[in-house]
Amino acid sequence: MISLGRSTQSPWKNLACFLRVLMTQVLYVVPLFWFMELAQNVAWRWMNGEWGWHYPESPYHWFSFGSMILWAGCVSMLWAMHFFWFYPRRVKVWMRVAMGSVACFVGEWFGGYMADKVFDHPLQVWPGSFLVYVHIAALFFWVSNVIVYHLLTVNVVDLTPTYDAPPEPGAQAARAA
């Protein structure tokens, strides 16, 4: 069994750590993902001649500020997967990307379905897609989004707590002495 530093902390400290990092990531990563979504939709239009997805209730139709709620859910889900599953089990990066991409793809469809059918306020619609709220081609976008998430939160800015940091050189020797 893998023993981590956070396992000996009280559940309240774990929850406080989880929520603190989640709020930091939501404030930092969600706007970046929203701009990436705009760029991806523009790239789709350049390649295919029409918008990949549109927002029926947005006055702009090709973007919506309401999609930030889905991005907040995406970041929350990716952080929860990292905090409770990926890091404690030392999941390899390529498996994190694969599982995170599929989870976000399903989450996009579920979020679009719930917004449309439950709240009667459709967010995104993919014309010509049999899934309506997401297209199979979106898996490519989700892979890139999850890679960017991992790079932003772990490698570049390190928006993860200190338990996720690699051990400092010489720390083992200092503890042994």
GROMACS .gro file of N, CA and C in nm:
model
  531
    1MET      N    1   0.084  -0.117   0.000
    1MET     CA    2   0.000   0.000   0.000
    1MET      C    3   0.089   0.124   0.000
    2ILE      N    4   0.048   0.222  -0.078
    2ILE     CA    5   0.125   0.346  -0.088
    2ILE      C    6   0.082   0.439   0.025
    3SER      N    7   0.178   0.488   0.097
    3SER     CA    8   0.148   0.581   0.206
    3SER      C    9   0.185   0.721   0.161
    4LEU      N   10   0.091   0.812   0.170
    4LEU     CA   11   0.115   0.950   0.131
    4LEU      C   12   0.105   1.039   0.253
    5GLY      N   13   0.169   1.155   0.246
    5GLY     CA   14   0.168   1.249   0.357
    5GLY      C   15   0.028   1.294   0.395
    6ARG      N   16  -0.061   1.306   0.300
    6ARG     CA   17  -0.193   1.358   0.332
    6ARG      C   18  -0.282   1.254   0.399
    7SER      N   19  -0.245   1.127   0.395
    7SER     CA   20  -0.329   1.024   0.455
    7SER      C   21  -0.330   1.033   0.608
    8THR      N   22  -0.227   1.093   0.667
    8THR     CA   23  -0.223   1.106   0.813
    8THR      C   24  -0.289   1.234   0.862
    9GLN      N   25  -0.324   1.323   0.769
    9GLN     CA   26  -0.390   1.447   0.807
    9GLN      C   27  -0.536   1.419   0.841
   10SER      N   28  -0.595   1.512   0.913
   10SER     CA   29  -0.737   1.498   0.944
   10SER      C   30  -0.818   1.516   0.816
   11PRO      N   31  -0.937   1.458   0.811
   11PRO     CA   32  -1.022   1.475   0.691
   11PRO      C   33  -1.052   1.622   0.662
   12TRP      N   34  -1.060   1.706   0.766
   12TRP     CA   35  -1.088   1.848   0.744
   12TRP      C   36  -0.972   1.917   0.674
   13LYS      N   37  -0.848   1.878   0.707
   13LYS     CA   38  -0.734   1.936   0.639
   13LYS      C   39  -0.730   1.892   0.494
   14ASN      N   40  -0.762   1.764   0.469
   14ASN     CA   41  -0.770   1.716   0.331
   14ASN      C   42  -0.874   1.792   0.253
   15LEU      N   43  -0.991   1.812   0.313
   15LEU     CA   44  -1.099   1.885   0.246
   15LEU      C   45  -1.059   2.030   0.222
   16ALA      N   46  -0.998   2.093   0.321
   16ALA     CA   47  -0.954   2.232   0.305
   16ALA      C   48  -0.851   2.245   0.194
   17CYS      N   49  -0.758   2.150   0.190
   17CYS     CA   50  -0.656   2.150   0.084
   17CYS      C   51  -0.722   2.132  -0.053
   18PHE      N   52  -0.813   2.036  -0.062
   18PHE     CA   53  -0.883   2.009  -0.188
   18PHE      C   54  -0.957   2.133  -0.236
   19LEU      N   55  -1.034   2.196  -0.146
   19LEU     CA   56  -1.116   2.312  -0.184
   19LEU      C   57  -1.031   2.435  -0.216
   20ARG      N   58  -0.922   2.455  -0.141
   20ARG     CA   59  -0.834   2.569  -0.168
   20ARG      C   60  -0.774   2.558  -0.308
   21VAL      N   61  -0.722   2.442  -0.341
   21VAL     CA   62  -0.661   2.423  -0.472
   21VAL      C   63  -0.768   2.427  -0.582
   22LEU      N   64  -0.885   2.372  -0.553
   22LEU     CA   65  -0.993   2.376  -0.652
   22LEU      C   66  -1.032   2.520  -0.686
   23MET      N   67  -1.048   2.603  -0.586
   23MET     CA   68  -1.085   2.743  -0.611
   23MET      C   69  -0.975   2.815  -0.690
   24THR      N   70  -0.849   2.788  -0.657
   24THR     CA   71  -0.739   2.849  -0.732
   24THR      C   72  -0.743   2.805  -0.877
   25GLN      N   73  -0.763   2.675  -0.900
   25GLN     CA   74  -0.766   2.624  -1.036
   25GLN      C   75  -0.886   2.678  -1.113
   26VAL      N   76  -1.002   2.686  -1.049
   26VAL     CA   77  -1.121   2.738  -1.118
   26VAL      C   78  -1.097   2.884  -1.160
   27LEU      N   79  -1.041   2.963  -1.072
   27LEU     CA   80  -1.017   3.104  -1.104
   27LEU      C   81  -0.911   3.122  -1.212
   28TYR      N   82  -0.816   3.032  -1.218
   28TYR     CA   83  -0.703   3.045  -1.309
   28TYR      C   84  -0.726   2.971  -1.442
   29VAL      N   85  -0.772   2.848  -1.435
   29VAL     CA   86  -0.777   2.762  -1.553
   29VAL      C   87  -0.905   2.781  -1.634
   30VAL      N   88  -1.018   2.804  -1.571
   30VAL     CA   89  -1.146   2.814  -1.643
   30VAL      C   90  -1.142   2.923  -1.751
   31PRO      N   91  -1.099   3.045  -1.721
   31PRO     CA   92  -1.093   3.145  -1.830
   31PRO      C   93  -0.998   3.104  -1.943
   32LEU      N   94  -0.887   3.040  -1.909
   32LEU     CA   95  -0.795   2.994  -2.014
   32LEU      C   96  -0.861   2.888  -2.103
   33PHE      N   97  -0.932   2.795  -2.040
   33PHE     CA   98  -1.004   2.694  -2.118
   33PHE      C   99  -1.113   2.756  -2.203
   34TRP      N  100  -1.179   2.859  -2.153
   34TRP     CA  101  -1.284   2.924  -2.229
   34TRP      C  102  -1.226   2.987  -2.355
   35PHE      N  103  -1.110   3.053  -2.342
   35PHE     CA  104  -1.044   3.110  -2.460
   35PHE      C  105  -0.995   3.001  -2.554
   36MET      N  106  -0.950   2.889  -2.500
   36MET     CA  107  -0.912   2.777  -2.585
   36MET      C  108  -1.032   2.725  -2.663
   37GLU      N  109  -1.149   2.722  -2.597
   37GLU     CA  110  -1.271   2.678  -2.665
   37GLU      C  111  -1.302   2.770  -2.783
   38LEU      N  112  -1.287   2.900  -2.765
   38LEU     CA  113  -1.309   2.994  -2.875
   38LEU      C  114  -1.212   2.965  -2.989
   39ALA      N  115  -1.086   2.945  -2.957
   39ALA     CA  116  -0.985   2.916  -3.059
   39ALA      C  117  -1.016   2.785  -3.131
   40GLN      N  118  -1.062   2.685  -3.057
   40GLN     CA  119  -1.094   2.556  -3.119
   40GLN      C  120  -1.213   2.569  -3.213
   41ASN      N  121  -1.313   2.649  -3.176
   41ASN     CA  122  -1.429   2.668  -3.262
   41ASN      C  123  -1.389   2.745  -3.389
   42VAL      N  124  -1.303   2.845  -3.374
   42VAL     CA  125  -1.253   2.919  -3.491
   42VAL      C  126  -1.173   2.825  -3.581
   43ALA      N  127  -1.088   2.742  -3.522
   43ALA     CA  128  -1.009   2.646  -3.601
   43ALA      C  129  -1.101   2.549  -3.674
   44TRP      N  130  -1.207   2.505  -3.608
   44TRP     CA  131  -1.304   2.416  -3.673
   44TRP      C  132  -1.365   2.485  -3.795
   45ARG      N  133  -1.398   2.613  -3.779
   45ARG     CA  134  -1.458   2.688  -3.890
   45ARG      C  135  -1.360   2.703  -4.005
   46TRP      N  136  -1.234   2.731  -3.975
   46TRP     CA  137  -1.134   2.742  -4.081
   46TRP      C  138  -1.120   2.611  -4.158
   47MET      N  139  -1.125   2.501  -4.087
   47MET     CA  140  -1.106   2.370  -4.151
   47MET      C  141  -1.231   2.320  -4.224
   48ASN      N  142  -1.351   2.350  -4.171
   48ASN     CA  143  -1.473   2.290  -4.224
   48ASN      C  144  -1.570   2.390  -4.286
   49GLY      N  145  -1.542   2.519  -4.274
   49GLY     CA  146  -1.628   2.619  -4.335
   49GLY      C  147  -1.751   2.657  -4.255
   50GLU      N  148  -1.772   2.596  -4.141
   50GLU     CA  149  -1.885   2.630  -4.054
   50GLU      C  150  -1.843   2.610  -3.910
   51TRP      N  151  -1.917   2.671  -3.819
   51TRP     CA  152  -1.884   2.656  -3.677
   51TRP      C  153  -1.903   2.512  -3.635
   52GLY      N  154  -1.814   2.463  -3.553
   52GLY     CA  155  -1.824   2.325  -3.505
   52GLY      C  156  -1.941   2.307  -3.412
   53TRP      N  157  -1.961   2.402  -3.325
   53TRP     CA  158  -2.073   2.399  -3.232
   53TRP      C  159  -2.124   2.541  -3.219
   54HIS      N  160  -2.248   2.552  -3.186
   54HIS     CA  161  -2.304   2.685  -3.166
   54HIS      C  162  -2.389   2.685  -3.040
   55TYR      N  163  -2.420   2.802  -2.996
   55TYR     CA  164  -2.497   2.823  -2.873
   55TYR      C  165  -2.630   2.888  -2.912
   56PRO      N  166  -2.738   2.810  -2.914
   56PRO     CA  167  -2.866   2.861  -2.965
   56PRO      C  168  -2.919   2.984  -2.892
   57GLU      N  169  -2.894   2.998  -2.765
   57GLU     CA  170  -2.949   3.110  -2.690
   57GLU      C  171  -2.851   3.225  -2.671
   58SER      N  172  -2.733   3.213  -2.728
   58SER     CA  173  -2.634   3.321  -2.720
   58SER      C  174  -2.656   3.417  -2.835
   59PRO      N  175  -2.647   3.547  -2.811
   59PRO     CA  176  -2.662   3.641  -2.923
   59PRO      C  177  -2.548   3.631  -3.024
   60TYR      N  178  -2.437   3.570  -2.985
   60TYR     CA  179  -2.322   3.557  -3.073
   60TYR      C  180  -2.324   3.426  -3.151
   61HIS      N  181  -2.390   3.327  -3.100
   61HIS     CA  182  -2.409   3.193  -3.158
   61HIS      C  183  -2.283   3.107  -3.164
   62TRP      N  184  -2.165   3.164  -3.177
   62TRP     CA  185  -2.046   3.079  -3.184
   62TRP      C  186  -1.969   3.075  -3.053
   63PHE      N  187  -2.009   3.154  -2.955
   63PHE     CA  188  -1.954   3.142  -2.821
   63PHE      C  189  -2.057   3.190  -2.721
   64SER      N  190  -2.037   3.149  -2.597
   64SER     CA  191  -2.129   3.186  -2.490
   64SER      C  192  -2.053   3.193  -2.359
   65PHE      N  193  -2.084   3.294  -2.280
   65PHE     CA  194  -2.023   3.303  -2.148
   65PHE      C  195  -2.081   3.195  -2.055
   66GLY      N  196  -2.199   3.144  -2.089
   66GLY     CA  197  -2.260   3.038  -2.009
   66GLY      C  198  -2.181   2.908  -2.010
   67SER      N  199  -2.095   2.891  -2.111
   67SER     CA  200  -2.016   2.768  -2.116
   67SER      C  201  -1.909   2.764  -2.008
   68MET      N  202  -1.885   2.877  -1.942
   68MET     CA  203  -1.787   2.877  -1.833
   68MET      C  204  -1.830   2.785  -1.720
   69ILE      N  205  -1.960   2.765  -1.705
   69ILE     CA  206  -2.010   2.674  -1.601
   69ILE      C  207  -1.964   2.532  -1.631
   70LEU      N  208  -1.968   2.493  -1.759
   70LEU     CA  209  -1.918   2.360  -1.797
   70LEU      C  210  -1.767   2.350  -1.776
   71TRP      N  211  -1.696   2.459  -1.803
   71TRP     CA  212  -1.552   2.456  -1.782
   71TRP      C  213  -1.518   2.445  -1.634
   72ALA      N  214  -1.596   2.511  -1.550
   72ALA     CA  215  -1.573   2.497  -1.405
   72ALA      C  216  -1.598   2.353  -1.362
   73GLY      N  217  -1.699   2.290  -1.419
   73GLY     CA  218  -1.725   2.148  -1.390
   73GLY      C  219  -1.612   2.060  -1.440
   74CYS      N  220  -1.558   2.092  -1.556
   74CYS     CA  221  -1.447   2.015  -1.612
   74CYS      C  222  -1.324   2.024  -1.523
   75VAL      N  223  -1.289   2.145  -1.483
   75VAL     CA  224  -1.171   2.164  -1.396
   75VAL      C  225  -1.194   2.094  -1.262
   76SER      N  226  -1.314   2.105  -1.208
   76SER     CA  227  -1.346   2.038  -1.081
   76SER      C  228  -1.332   1.886  -1.094
   77MET      N  229  -1.381   1.833  -1.204
   77MET     CA  230  -1.372   1.688  -1.224
   77MET      C  231  -1.227   1.644  -1.241
   78LEU      N  232  -1.150   1.718  -1.320
   78LEU     CA  233  -1.009   1.681  -1.340
   78LEU      C  234  -0.930   1.690  -1.210
   79TRP      N  235  -0.955   1.793  -1.130
   79TRP     CA  236  -0.885   1.806  -1.002
   79TRP      C  237  -0.928   1.695  -0.907
   80ALA      N  238  -1.057   1.662  -0.902
   80ALA     CA  239  -1.102   1.554  -0.815
   80ALA      C  240  -1.041   1.421  -0.857
   81MET      N  241  -1.032   1.396  -0.987
   81MET     CA  242  -0.969   1.272  -1.035
   81MET      C  243  -0.823   1.268  -0.994
   82HIS      N  244  -0.754   1.382  -1.005
   82HIS     CA  245  -0.614   1.387  -0.967
   82HIS      C  246  -0.597   1.366  -0.816
   83PHE      N  247  -0.674   1.439  -0.738
   83PHE     CA  248  -0.659   1.438  -0.592
   83PHE      C  249  -0.696   1.305  -0.530
   84PHE      N  250  -0.806   1.245  -0.575
   84PHE     CA  251  -0.856   1.124  -0.511
   84PHE      C  252  -0.815   0.994  -0.581
   85TRP      N  253  -0.774   1.003  -0.708
   85TRP     CA  254  -0.750   0.879  -0.780
   85TRP      C  255  -0.612   0.874  -0.844
   86PHE      N  256  -0.581   0.970  -0.929
   86PHE     CA  257  -0.457   0.961  -1.006
   86PHE      C  258  -0.333   0.969  -0.919
   87TYR      N  259  -0.324   1.069  -0.833
   87TYR     CA  260  -0.203   1.085  -0.753
   87TYR      C  261  -0.186   0.973  -0.650
   88PRO      N  262  -0.291   0.939  -0.572
   88PRO     CA  263  -0.269   0.832  -0.473
   88PRO      C  264  -0.231   0.698  -0.536
   89ARG      N  265  -0.276   0.672  -0.656
   89ARG     CA  266  -0.245   0.544  -0.721
   89ARG      C  267  -0.130   0.555  -0.819
   90ARG      N  268  -0.066   0.670  -0.827
   90ARG     CA  269   0.050   0.694  -0.913
   90ARG      C  270   0.020   0.654  -1.059
   91VAL      N  271  -0.094   0.702  -1.110
   91VAL     CA  272  -0.135   0.673  -1.247
   91VAL      C  273  -0.042   0.746  -1.343
   92LYS      N  274   0.001   0.678  -1.447
   92LYS     CA  275   0.091   0.736  -1.547
   92LYS      C  276   0.021   0.850  -1.620
   93VAL      N  277   0.099   0.943  -1.672
   93VAL     CA  278   0.044   1.062  -1.737
   93VAL      C  279  -0.042   1.025  -1.857
   94TRP      N  280   0.002   0.930  -1.940
   94TRP     CA  281  -0.076   0.897  -2.059
   94TRP      C  282  -0.211   0.836  -2.021
   95MET      N  283  -0.217   0.763  -1.908
   95MET     CA  284  -0.347   0.709  -1.863
   95MET      C  285  -0.433   0.821  -1.806
   96ARG      N  286  -0.371   0.919  -1.739
   96ARG     CA  287  -0.447   1.035  -1.690
   96ARG      C  288  -0.511   1.108  -1.807
   97VAL      N  289  -0.434   1.128  -1.914
   97VAL     CA  290  -0.486   1.198  -2.031
   97VAL      C  291  -0.599   1.119  -2.094
   98ALA      N  292  -0.581   0.989  -2.110
   98ALA     CA  293  -0.686   0.907  -2.172
   98ALA      C  294  -0.814   0.906  -2.088
   99MET      N  295  -0.801   0.879  -1.959
   99MET     CA  296  -0.920   0.873  -1.873
   99MET      C  297  -0.984   1.011  -1.856
  100GLY      N  298  -0.903   1.113  -1.840
  100GLY     CA  299  -0.957   1.248  -1.827
  100GLY      C  300  -1.029   1.294  -1.953
  101SER      N  301  -0.974   1.261  -2.069
  101SER     CA  302  -1.037   1.299  -2.196
  101SER      C  303  -1.172   1.233  -2.213
  102VAL      N  304  -1.179   1.104  -2.185
  102VAL     CA  305  -1.306   1.033  -2.198
  102VAL      C  306  -1.407   1.085  -2.095
  103ALA      N  307  -1.362   1.108  -1.973
  103ALA     CA  308  -1.453   1.160  -1.870
  103ALA      C  309  -1.505   1.298  -1.908
  104CYS      N  310  -1.420   1.385  -1.962
  104CYS     CA  311  -1.464   1.518  -2.003
  104CYS      C  312  -1.556   1.512  -2.125
  105PHE      N  313  -1.528   1.422  -2.217
  105PHE     CA  314  -1.615   1.404  -2.334
  105PHE      C  315  -1.756   1.364  -2.290
  106VAL      N  316  -1.764   1.266  -2.202
  106VAL     CA  317  -1.893   1.222  -2.149
  106VAL      C  318  -1.956   1.336  -2.067
  107GLY      N  319  -1.874   1.408  -1.991
  107GLY     CA  320  -1.924   1.520  -1.913
  107GLY      C  321  -1.980   1.632  -2.000
  108GLU      N  322  -1.917   1.656  -2.116
  108GLU     CA  323  -1.970   1.758  -2.208
  108GLU      C  324  -2.107   1.716  -2.259
  109TRP      N  325  -2.120   1.590  -2.299
  109TRP     CA  326  -2.250   1.544  -2.346
  109TRP      C  327  -2.354   1.553  -2.234
  110PHE      N  328  -2.317   1.505  -2.115
  110PHE     CA  329  -2.411   1.506  -2.003
  110PHE      C  330  -2.450   1.650  -1.965
  111GLY      N  331  -2.352   1.740  -1.961
  111GLY     CA  332  -2.382   1.880  -1.930
  111GLY      C  333  -2.473   1.944  -2.033
  112GLY      N  334  -2.448   1.916  -2.161
  112GLY     CA  335  -2.535   1.968  -2.266
  112GLY      C  336  -2.675   1.911  -2.258
  113TYR      N  337  -2.684   1.781  -2.230
  113TYR     CA  338  -2.815   1.716  -2.217
  113TYR      C  339  -2.893   1.773  -2.099
  114MET      N  340  -2.827   1.786  -1.984
  114MET     CA  341  -2.894   1.840  -1.865
  114MET      C  342  -2.938   1.984  -1.888
  115ALA      N  343  -2.852   2.064  -1.949
  115ALA     CA  344  -2.889   2.204  -1.974
  115ALA      C  345  -3.011   2.213  -2.065
  116ASP      N  346  -3.016   2.127  -2.166
  116ASP     CA  347  -3.126   2.131  -2.262
  116ASP      C  348  -3.253   2.069  -2.207
  117LYS      N  349  -3.245   1.947  -2.159
  117LYS     CA  350  -3.365   1.871  -2.122
  117LYS      C  351  -3.416   1.902  -1.982
  118VAL      N  352  -3.328   1.929  -1.889
  118VAL     CA  353  -3.370   1.952  -1.751
  118VAL      C  354  -3.395   2.100  -1.725
  119PHE      N  355  -3.300   2.185  -1.766
  119PHE     CA  356  -3.311   2.328  -1.738
  119PHE      C  357  -3.370   2.407  -1.854
  120ASP      N  358  -3.396   2.340  -1.967
  120ASP     CA  359  -3.456   2.401  -2.086
  120ASP      C  360  -3.379   2.525  -2.131
  121HIS      N  361  -3.246   2.515  -2.123
  121HIS     CA  362  -3.158   2.623  -2.164
  121HIS      C  363  -3.037   2.560  -2.234
  122PRO      N  364  -3.052   2.525  -2.362
  122PRO     CA  365  -2.942   2.453  -2.428
  122PRO      C  366  -2.815   2.537  -2.435
  123LEU      N  367  -2.705   2.477  -2.400
  123LEU     CA  368  -2.577   2.546  -2.409
  123LEU      C  369  -2.520   2.527  -2.548
  124GLN      N  370  -2.448   2.418  -2.570
  124GLN     CA  371  -2.384   2.396  -2.699
  124GLN      C  372  -2.460   2.291  -2.778
  125VAL      N  373  -2.463   2.309  -2.911
  125VAL     CA  374  -2.523   2.212  -3.002
  125VAL      C  375  -2.427   2.193  -3.118
  126TRP      N  376  -2.396   2.068  -3.148
  126TRP     CA  377  -2.309   2.036  -3.260
  126TRP      C  378  -2.398   1.998  -3.378
  127PRO      N  379  -2.411   2.082  -3.480
  127PRO     CA  380  -2.495   2.046  -3.595
  127PRO      C  381  -2.436   1.926  -3.669
  128GLY      N  382  -2.521   1.836  -3.707
  128GLY     CA  383  -2.478   1.718  -3.783
  128GLY      C  384  -2.425   1.604  -3.697
  129SER      N  385  -2.417   1.620  -3.567
  129SER     CA  386  -2.368   1.515  -3.480
  129SER      C  387  -2.486   1.432  -3.427
  130PHE      N  388  -2.472   1.301  -3.432
  130PHE     CA  389  -2.579   1.217  -3.380
  130PHE      C  390  -2.588   1.225  -3.227
  131LEU      N  391  -2.483   1.274  -3.161
  131LEU     CA  392  -2.485   1.291  -3.016
  131LEU      C  393  -2.543   1.426  -2.974
  132VAL      N  394  -2.567   1.516  -3.067
  132VAL     CA  395  -2.627   1.649  -3.053
  132VAL      C  396  -2.540   1.744  -2.972
  133TYR      N  397  -2.500   1.709  -2.850
  133TYR     CA  398  -2.431   1.801  -2.760
  133TYR      C  399  -2.279   1.790  -2.768
  134VAL      N  400  -2.231   1.692  -2.840
  134VAL     CA  401  -2.087   1.672  -2.857
  134VAL      C  402  -2.066   1.591  -2.985
  135HIS      N  403  -1.952   1.608  -3.045
  135HIS     CA  404  -1.917   1.536  -3.168
  135HIS      C  405  -1.800   1.443  -3.136
  136ILE      N  406  -1.792   1.333  -3.207
  136ILE     CA  407  -1.681   1.239  -3.184
  136ILE      C  408  -1.546   1.309  -3.203
  137ALA      N  409  -1.540   1.403  -3.297
  137ALA     CA  410  -1.415   1.477  -3.320
  137ALA      C  411  -1.373   1.558  -3.199
  138ALA      N  412  -1.464   1.583  -3.106
  138ALA     CA  413  -1.430   1.659  -2.986
  138ALA      C  414  -1.332   1.584  -2.897
  139LEU      N  415  -1.319   1.454  -2.915
  139LEU     CA  416  -1.220   1.379  -2.837
  139LEU      C  417  -1.080   1.436  -2.858
  140PHE      N  418  -1.050   1.477  -2.981
  140PHE     CA  419  -0.920   1.539  -3.008
  140PHE      C  420  -0.903   1.666  -2.924
  141PHE      N  421  -1.009   1.749  -2.918
  141PHE     CA  422  -1.002   1.871  -2.838
  141PHE      C  423  -0.987   1.837  -2.689
  142TRP      N  424  -1.056   1.732  -2.644
  142TRP     CA  425  -1.047   1.696  -2.502
  142TRP      C  426  -0.910   1.643  -2.467
  143VAL      N  427  -0.847   1.570  -2.557
  143VAL     CA  428  -0.710   1.524  -2.531
  143VAL      C  429  -0.618   1.645  -2.515
  144SER      N  430  -0.630   1.742  -2.605
  144SER     CA  431  -0.545   1.861  -2.594
  144SER      C  432  -0.577   1.940  -2.467
  145ASN      N  433  -0.705   1.950  -2.430
  145ASN     CA  434  -0.742   2.023  -2.309
  145ASN      C  435  -0.686   1.956  -2.184
  146VAL      N  436  -0.693   1.825  -2.177
  146VAL     CA  437  -0.642   1.754  -2.059
  146VAL      C  438  -0.490   1.764  -2.052
  147ILE      N  439  -0.423   1.760  -2.166
  147ILE     CA  440  -0.278   1.779  -2.166
  147ILE      C  441  -0.243   1.919  -2.116
  148VAL      N  442  -0.314   2.018  -2.164
  148VAL     CA  443  -0.290   2.156  -2.119
  148VAL      C  444  -0.319   2.167  -1.970
  149TYR      N  445  -0.428   2.105  -1.923
  149TYR     CA  446  -0.460   2.108  -1.780
  149TYR      C  447  -0.344   2.049  -1.699
  150HIS      N  448  -0.295   1.934  -1.741
  150HIS     CA  449  -0.186   1.869  -1.668
  150HIS      C  450  -0.061   1.958  -1.669
  151LEU      N  451  -0.029   2.013  -1.784
  151LEU     CA  452   0.089   2.099  -1.792
  151LEU      C  453   0.073   2.224  -1.705
  152LEU      N  454  -0.044   2.284  -1.709
  152LEU     CA  455  -0.067   2.407  -1.631
  152LEU      C  456  -0.064   2.381  -1.482
  153THR      N  457  -0.128   2.275  -1.438
  153THR     CA  458  -0.146   2.257  -1.294
  153THR      C  459  -0.034   2.179  -1.227
  154VAL      N  460   0.040   2.103  -1.302
  154VAL     CA  461   0.146   2.023  -1.240
  154VAL      C  462   0.285   2.069  -1.284
  155ASN      N  463   0.304   2.091  -1.412
  155ASN     CA  464   0.439   2.117  -1.462
  155ASN      C  465   0.477   2.264  -1.469
  156VAL      N  466   0.387   2.351  -1.513
  156VAL     CA  467   0.425   2.490  -1.538
  156VAL      C  468   0.406   2.576  -1.414
  157VAL      N  469   0.284   2.581  -1.364
  157VAL     CA  470   0.253   2.671  -1.254
  157VAL      C  471   0.247   2.597  -1.121
  158ASP      N  472   0.224   2.470  -1.124
  158ASP     CA  473   0.209   2.384  -1.007
  158ASP      C  474   0.100   2.436  -0.914
  159LEU      N  475  -0.023   2.419  -0.959
  159LEU     CA  476  -0.139   2.455  -0.878
  159LEU      C  477  -0.185   2.339  -0.792
  160THR      N  478  -0.095   2.245  -0.768
  160THR     CA  479  -0.125   2.133  -0.681
  160THR      C  480  -0.056   2.157  -0.548
  161PRO      N  481  -0.105   2.096  -0.441
  161PRO     CA  482  -0.042   2.119  -0.311
  161PRO      C  483   0.097   2.056  -0.302
  162THR      N  484   0.163   2.083  -0.192
  162THR     CA  485   0.301   2.040  -0.176
  162THR      C  486   0.317   1.888  -0.171
  163TYR      N  487   0.212   1.814  -0.136
  163TYR     CA  488   0.228   1.669  -0.132
  163TYR      C  489   0.256   1.612  -0.269
  164ASP      N  490   0.225   1.687  -0.374
  164ASP     CA  491   0.243   1.640  -0.510
  164ASP      C  492   0.383   1.671  -0.563
  165ALA      N  493   0.459   1.748  -0.487
  165ALA     CA  494   0.592   1.788  -0.532
  165ALA      C  495   0.689   1.671  -0.518
  166PRO      N  496   0.785   1.662  -0.608
  166PRO     CA  497   0.886   1.557  -0.594
  166PRO      C  498   0.972   1.584  -0.471
  167PRO      N  499   1.028   1.480  -0.412
  167PRO     CA  500   1.111   1.501  -0.294
  167PRO      C  501   1.235   1.582  -0.329
  168GLU      N  502   1.276   1.664  -0.235
  168GLU     CA  503   1.393   1.747  -0.256
  168GLU      C  504   1.519   1.660  -0.249
  169PRO      N  505   1.620   1.691  -0.330
  169PRO     CA  506   1.744   1.613  -0.325
  169PRO      C  507   1.807   1.625  -0.187
  170GLY      N  508   1.848   1.514  -0.135
  170GLY     CA  509   1.912   1.511  -0.004
  170GLY      C  510   1.815   1.505   0.112
  171ALA      N  511   1.685   1.506   0.084
  171ALA     CA  512   1.586   1.502   0.193
  171ALA      C  513   1.589   1.365   0.262
  172GLN      N  514   1.611   1.258   0.187
  172GLN     CA  515   1.616   1.125   0.244
  172GLN      C  516   1.738   1.112   0.336
  173ALA      N  517   1.851   1.168   0.294
  173ALA     CA  518   1.973   1.160   0.375
  173ALA      C  519   1.956   1.239   0.504
  174ALA      N  520   1.889   1.353   0.496
  174ALA     CA  521   1.869   1.435   0.615
  174ALA      C  522   1.777   1.364   0.716
  175ARG      N  523   1.677   1.293   0.663
  175ARG     CA  524   1.585   1.221   0.755
  175ARG      C  525   1.653   1.101   0.818
  176ALA      N  526   1.742   1.038   0.745
  176ALA     CA  527   1.809   0.919   0.797
  176ALA      C  528   1.909   0.956   0.907
  177ALA      N  529   1.963   1.075   0.903
  177ALA     CA  530   2.066   1.116   0.999
  177ALA      C  531   2.012   1.148   1.134
   0.00000   0.00000   0.00000
